[in-house]
Tab-separated table of C-alpha atoms in Angstrom:
chain	number	residue	atom	x	y	z
A	1	MET	CA	-87.473	58.099	81.786
A	2	LYS	CA	-85.108	55.451	83.070
A	3	SER	CA	-87.922	53.199	84.241
A	4	VAL	CA	-88.979	52.793	80.623
A	5	ILE	CA	-85.769	52.686	78.603
A	6	GLN	CA	-82.240	51.511	79.132
A	7	TYR	CA	-79.396	52.254	76.780
A	8	GLY	CA	-78.764	49.372	74.451
A	9	PHE	CA	-75.432	47.652	74.308
A	10	LEU	CA	-73.764	45.565	71.708
A	11	LEU	CA	-73.203	41.875	71.316
A	12	ILE	CA	-70.460	41.070	68.822
A	13	LEU	CA	-71.145	38.002	66.712
A	14	GLY	CA	-68.653	36.888	64.112
A	15	ALA	CA	-66.636	40.093	64.062
A	16	GLY	CA	-63.282	39.222	62.561
A	17	LEU	CA	-60.152	40.540	60.926
A	18	VAL	CA	-59.765	39.676	57.264
A	19	THR	CA	-55.997	39.635	57.067
A	20	GLY	CA	-55.431	35.902	57.129
A	21	CYS	CA	-55.205	35.582	53.353
A	22	SER	CA	-52.268	36.717	51.215
A	23	ASN	CA	-54.389	39.351	49.493
A	24	PRO	CA	-56.749	40.848	52.079
A	25	PRO	CA	-59.729	42.685	50.606
A	26	GLU	CA	-59.559	46.420	50.149
A	27	TYR	CA	-62.515	48.218	51.677
A	28	PRO	CA	-63.064	51.979	51.877
A	29	VAL	CA	-62.107	53.627	55.171
A	30	GLU	CA	-65.752	54.625	55.547
A	31	PRO	CA	-67.698	51.770	57.160
A	32	SER	CA	-70.476	50.104	55.220
A	33	ILE	CA	-73.311	47.997	56.592
A	34	SER	CA	-76.115	45.778	55.347
A	35	PHE	CA	-79.213	44.778	57.262
A	36	ASP	CA	-79.266	41.241	58.682
A	37	ASN	CA	-82.189	40.649	61.059
A	38	VAL	CA	-84.444	41.961	63.818
A	39	TYR	CA	-86.187	39.935	66.520
A	40	PHE	CA	-87.949	40.493	69.847
A	41	LYS	CA	-87.930	38.784	73.235
A	42	ALA	CA	-90.747	39.720	75.599
A	43	GLY	CA	-89.896	40.238	79.252
A	44	ASP	CA	-91.569	38.245	82.005
A	45	ASN	CA	-91.553	40.925	84.699
A	46	SER	CA	-89.769	44.093	85.780
A	47	LEU	CA	-86.586	42.099	86.382
A	48	ILE	CA	-86.615	40.690	82.836
A	49	PRO	CA	-87.577	43.587	80.541
A	50	ASP	CA	-88.540	43.486	76.879
A	51	THR	CA	-85.596	43.275	74.481
A	52	LEU	CA	-85.411	44.118	70.783
A	53	PHE	CA	-82.397	42.887	68.805
A	54	VAL	CA	-81.193	44.242	65.464
A	55	SER	CA	-78.166	42.882	63.616
A	56	VAL	CA	-76.160	44.307	60.723
A	57	ASN	CA	-73.209	43.082	58.690
A	58	PHE	CA	-70.304	45.513	58.508
A	59	LYS	CA	-67.098	46.160	56.543
A	60	ASP	CA	-64.415	48.750	57.292
A	61	GLY	CA	-61.131	49.322	55.484
A	62	ASP	CA	-58.921	50.430	58.379
A	63	GLY	CA	-60.652	48.727	61.307
A	64	ASP	CA	-61.231	51.843	63.432
A	65	LEU	CA	-64.603	50.695	64.700
A	66	GLY	CA	-65.605	50.865	68.349
A	67	LEU	CA	-65.189	53.075	71.399
A	68	ASP	CA	-64.149	52.378	74.974
A	69	ASP	CA	-64.025	54.512	78.118
A	70	SER	CA	-60.847	56.253	76.947
A	71	TYR	CA	-62.928	57.990	74.269
A	72	LEU	CA	-64.874	60.395	76.457
A	73	TYR	CA	-63.208	63.661	75.502
A	74	GLU	CA	-63.529	65.870	72.431
A	75	PRO	CA	-64.720	64.953	69.853
A	76	TYR	CA	-66.419	62.054	71.694
A	77	ASN	CA	-67.809	64.037	74.655
A	78	ALA	CA	-71.510	63.531	75.324
A	79	LEU	CA	-72.427	67.227	75.648
A	80	TRP	CA	-71.212	70.622	74.526
A	81	GLY	CA	-71.259	73.365	77.145
A	82	TYR	CA	-70.705	77.026	76.353
A	83	THR	CA	-68.859	79.715	78.284
A	84	LYS	CA	-69.196	83.455	78.637
A	85	GLN	CA	-66.343	85.906	78.140
A	86	ASP	CA	-65.328	85.510	81.780
A	87	GLY	CA	-64.953	81.750	81.283
A	88	SER	CA	-67.983	80.744	83.350
A	89	TRP	CA	-70.679	78.453	82.013
A	90	ILE	CA	-73.768	79.856	80.334
A	91	THR	CA	-76.641	78.885	82.633
A	92	TYR	CA	-80.403	79.103	82.704
A	93	ALA	CA	-80.167	82.173	84.953
A	94	ASP	CA	-78.372	84.017	82.136
A	95	ARG	CA	-81.633	84.094	80.162
A	96	ASN	CA	-82.379	87.337	81.994
A	97	THR	CA	-79.334	89.037	80.473
A	98	PRO	CA	-78.754	89.884	76.787
A	99	PRO	CA	-77.449	88.344	74.575
A	100	TYR	CA	-78.508	85.145	76.355
A	101	ASP	CA	-82.180	86.112	76.564
A	102	THR	CA	-82.868	84.059	73.431
A	103	LEU	CA	-81.997	80.779	75.147
A	104	PRO	CA	-84.932	78.350	75.350
A	105	ASN	CA	-87.009	78.184	78.485
A	106	TYR	CA	-86.469	75.339	80.941
A	107	GLU	CA	-89.547	73.389	79.984
A	108	PHE	CA	-90.405	70.329	77.944
A	109	PRO	CA	-89.013	69.586	75.350
A	110	TYR	CA	-86.038	71.938	75.812
A	111	SER	CA	-85.364	70.476	79.252
A	112	CYS	CA	-84.569	67.211	77.451
A	113	TYR	CA	-82.200	68.640	74.855
A	114	ASN	CA	-80.653	71.831	76.137
A	115	TYR	CA	-80.079	71.804	79.874
A	116	LEU	CA	-77.940	69.848	82.304
A	117	ILE	CA	-78.563	70.129	86.041
A	118	ASP	CA	-75.360	69.730	88.036
A	119	GLU	CA	-74.746	70.197	91.751
A	120	SER	CA	-74.732	73.978	91.598
A	121	ASP	CA	-76.585	75.191	88.511
A	122	THR	CA	-78.586	74.473	85.354
A	123	ILE	CA	-76.147	74.676	82.450
A	124	TYR	CA	-77.060	75.308	78.826
A	125	VAL	CA	-75.782	72.429	76.661
A	126	GLN	CA	-76.204	70.812	73.286
A	127	GLN	CA	-76.071	67.104	72.538
A	128	ASN	CA	-72.992	65.748	70.735
A	129	LEU	CA	-73.954	62.790	68.566
A	130	ASN	CA	-70.283	61.913	68.045
A	131	HIS	CA	-70.390	60.459	71.552
A	132	TYR	CA	-72.141	57.457	69.990
A	133	ASN	CA	-71.148	55.056	67.256
A	134	ILE	CA	-74.420	53.271	66.549
A	135	PHE	CA	-77.693	55.008	65.794
A	136	VAL	CA	-81.045	53.219	65.730
A	137	ASP	CA	-84.152	55.200	64.810
A	138	PHE	CA	-87.689	53.874	65.180
A	139	TYR	CA	-90.515	54.531	62.724
A	140	VAL	CA	-94.181	53.667	63.282
A	141	ARG	CA	-96.663	53.236	60.443
A	142	LYS	CA	-99.944	55.085	60.869
A	143	ASN	CA	-102.500	55.426	58.064
A	144	GLY	CA	-100.018	54.012	55.581
A	145	GLN	CA	-97.269	56.534	56.425
A	146	TYR	CA	-94.179	56.054	58.583
A	147	SER	CA	-93.514	58.624	61.306
A	148	TYR	CA	-90.354	59.005	63.377
A	149	TYR	CA	-90.813	57.858	66.982
A	150	ASP	CA	-88.791	60.172	69.227
A	151	TRP	CA	-87.975	58.254	72.416
A	152	LEU	CA	-86.609	61.392	74.034
A	153	LEU	CA	-89.967	63.164	73.795
A	154	ALA	CA	-92.333	60.194	73.993
A	155	PHE	CA	-93.283	60.525	77.677
A	156	PRO	CA	-94.018	64.203	78.422
A	157	PRO	CA	-93.256	65.925	80.662
A	158	GLU	CA	-90.525	63.383	81.457
A	159	CYS	CA	-87.501	63.014	79.187
A	160	GLY	CA	-86.792	59.619	77.690
A	161	GLU	CA	-83.579	58.212	76.237
A	162	SER	CA	-82.787	57.350	72.661
A	163	TYR	CA	-81.380	54.043	71.485
A	164	TYR	CA	-78.182	55.642	70.269
A	165	GLY	CA	-75.287	53.822	71.888
A	166	ARG	CA	-71.689	52.663	71.786
A	167	PHE	CA	-70.151	49.370	70.798
A	168	PRO	CA	-66.656	48.354	71.967
A	169	ILE	CA	-63.468	48.332	69.910
A	170	LEU	CA	-63.764	45.487	67.403
A	171	ASN	CA	-60.162	45.293	66.189
A	172	ARG	CA	-58.507	42.543	68.280
A	173	ASP	CA	-55.125	40.841	68.249
A	174	GLY	CA	-54.446	37.124	68.613
A	175	ASN	CA	-54.930	37.331	72.383
A	176	ASN	CA	-58.290	39.086	71.999
A	177	ASN	CA	-56.824	42.364	73.230
A	178	THR	CA	-57.859	45.604	71.557
A	179	SER	CA	-55.615	46.651	68.689
A	180	LEU	CA	-55.266	50.022	66.962
A	181	LYS	CA	-53.386	48.569	63.986
A	182	GLU	CA	-55.002	49.543	60.712
A	183	ARG	CA	-56.411	46.560	58.818
A	184	PRO	CA	-59.654	45.604	57.112
A	185	LEU	CA	-62.413	44.338	59.325
A	186	GLU	CA	-65.749	42.683	58.677
A	187	GLY	CA	-68.345	40.816	60.696
A	188	LYS	CA	-71.812	41.012	62.184
A	189	LEU	CA	-73.026	43.211	65.046
A	190	THR	CA	-76.128	42.468	67.059
A	191	TYR	CA	-77.413	45.429	69.055
A	192	ARG	CA	-79.599	44.714	72.074
A	193	MET	CA	-82.166	47.355	73.007
A	194	VAL	CA	-83.749	46.920	76.415
A	195	GLY	CA	-86.981	48.621	77.472
A	196	ALA	CA	-89.445	47.905	80.255
A	197	ARG	CA	-92.520	48.574	78.092
A	198	ILE	CA	-91.606	48.081	74.434
A	199	LYS	CA	-94.457	45.621	73.910
A	200	SER	CA	-97.055	47.735	75.716
A	201	ILE	CA	-96.011	50.866	73.807
A	202	PHE	CA	-96.140	49.422	70.296
A	203	LYS	CA	-98.658	46.562	70.746
A	204	ASN	CA	-99.709	45.659	67.186
A	205	ASP	CA	-98.099	48.661	65.480
A	206	THR	CA	-96.105	48.119	62.311
A	207	LEU	CA	-92.522	49.261	62.872
A	208	ARG	CA	-89.356	49.859	60.904
A	209	LEU	CA	-85.815	50.545	62.109
A	210	ASP	CA	-83.093	52.645	60.483
A	211	VAL	CA	-79.528	51.779	61.519
A	212	GLN	CA	-76.226	53.592	60.989
A	213	ILE	CA	-72.756	53.212	62.527
A	214	GLN	CA	-69.761	55.536	62.780
A	215	ASP	CA	-66.017	54.937	63.106
A	216	ARG	CA	-63.510	56.743	65.322
A	217	ALA	CA	-62.549	59.086	62.476
A	218	LEU	CA	-66.230	60.126	62.517
A	219	HIS	CA	-66.911	58.550	59.135
A	220	LYS	CA	-70.563	57.575	59.000
A	221	SER	CA	-71.748	54.434	57.273
A	222	ASN	CA	-74.683	54.199	54.957
A	223	THR	CA	-78.086	53.939	56.642
A	224	VAL	CA	-79.949	50.644	56.300
A	225	GLU	CA	-83.621	49.916	56.842
A	226	SER	CA	-85.036	46.838	58.500
A	227	PHE	CA	-87.989	45.069	57.007
A	228	GLU	CA	-91.292	46.269	58.461
A	229	PHE	CA	-92.516	44.175	61.359
A	230	VAL	CA	-95.009	43.720	64.169
A	231	LEU	CA	-93.496	42.574	67.465
A	232	LYS	CA	-95.616	39.423	67.708
A	233	ASP	CA	-94.332	38.286	64.304
A	234	ILE	CA	-90.645	38.471	65.260
A	235	THR	CA	-90.918	37.176	68.836
A	236	ILE	CA	-88.531	34.442	69.991
A	237	ASN	CA	-88.606	32.373	73.180
């Protein structure tokens, strides 16, 4: 539901190479993160939507963090499509023919996860999480227990969008151009999540965020938890 959620994007604060000293630190090639902060800015109207910010500190041994528009093909493609023996796409219409009669029906929630409507047909697909490199999951506390809040399925029968996203290549040379040279990297990332109704959805709910990042070699970091919070308690002007 694009009127409710927009994909977040990343602000880079203090990201830096750590090669200036004679003995640069040795970090594992798998990224590691630690939680830094979370804060909220309420929107004034439809032109200035609500915004939730979460920041993490990161370290990576070979600096392969970030994706740009050149990383849109396998293994970074957004969706996986599947073909039949004749090379054509498996579509919703194929549900009438074995062995494709076990495909899910085109209805909520499968319409959110498993089908792509193009100009000519409805194609069976699966999501590829390797398209993203930052993953933010929301949890809401009810009756003392935290439950996962699935943005994709939160507005039936419409499909929402998750706050999984992409941050740009962080490894930069002296001219601030992207660099693919392997070297240790550390800094802080602040991820901005924009939504037209974040405040009206959660009101006085107690929330928690889980955050994870991934490098271009598909190494996943550890997952960190935010502190629990209510939006009014972390609101900034």
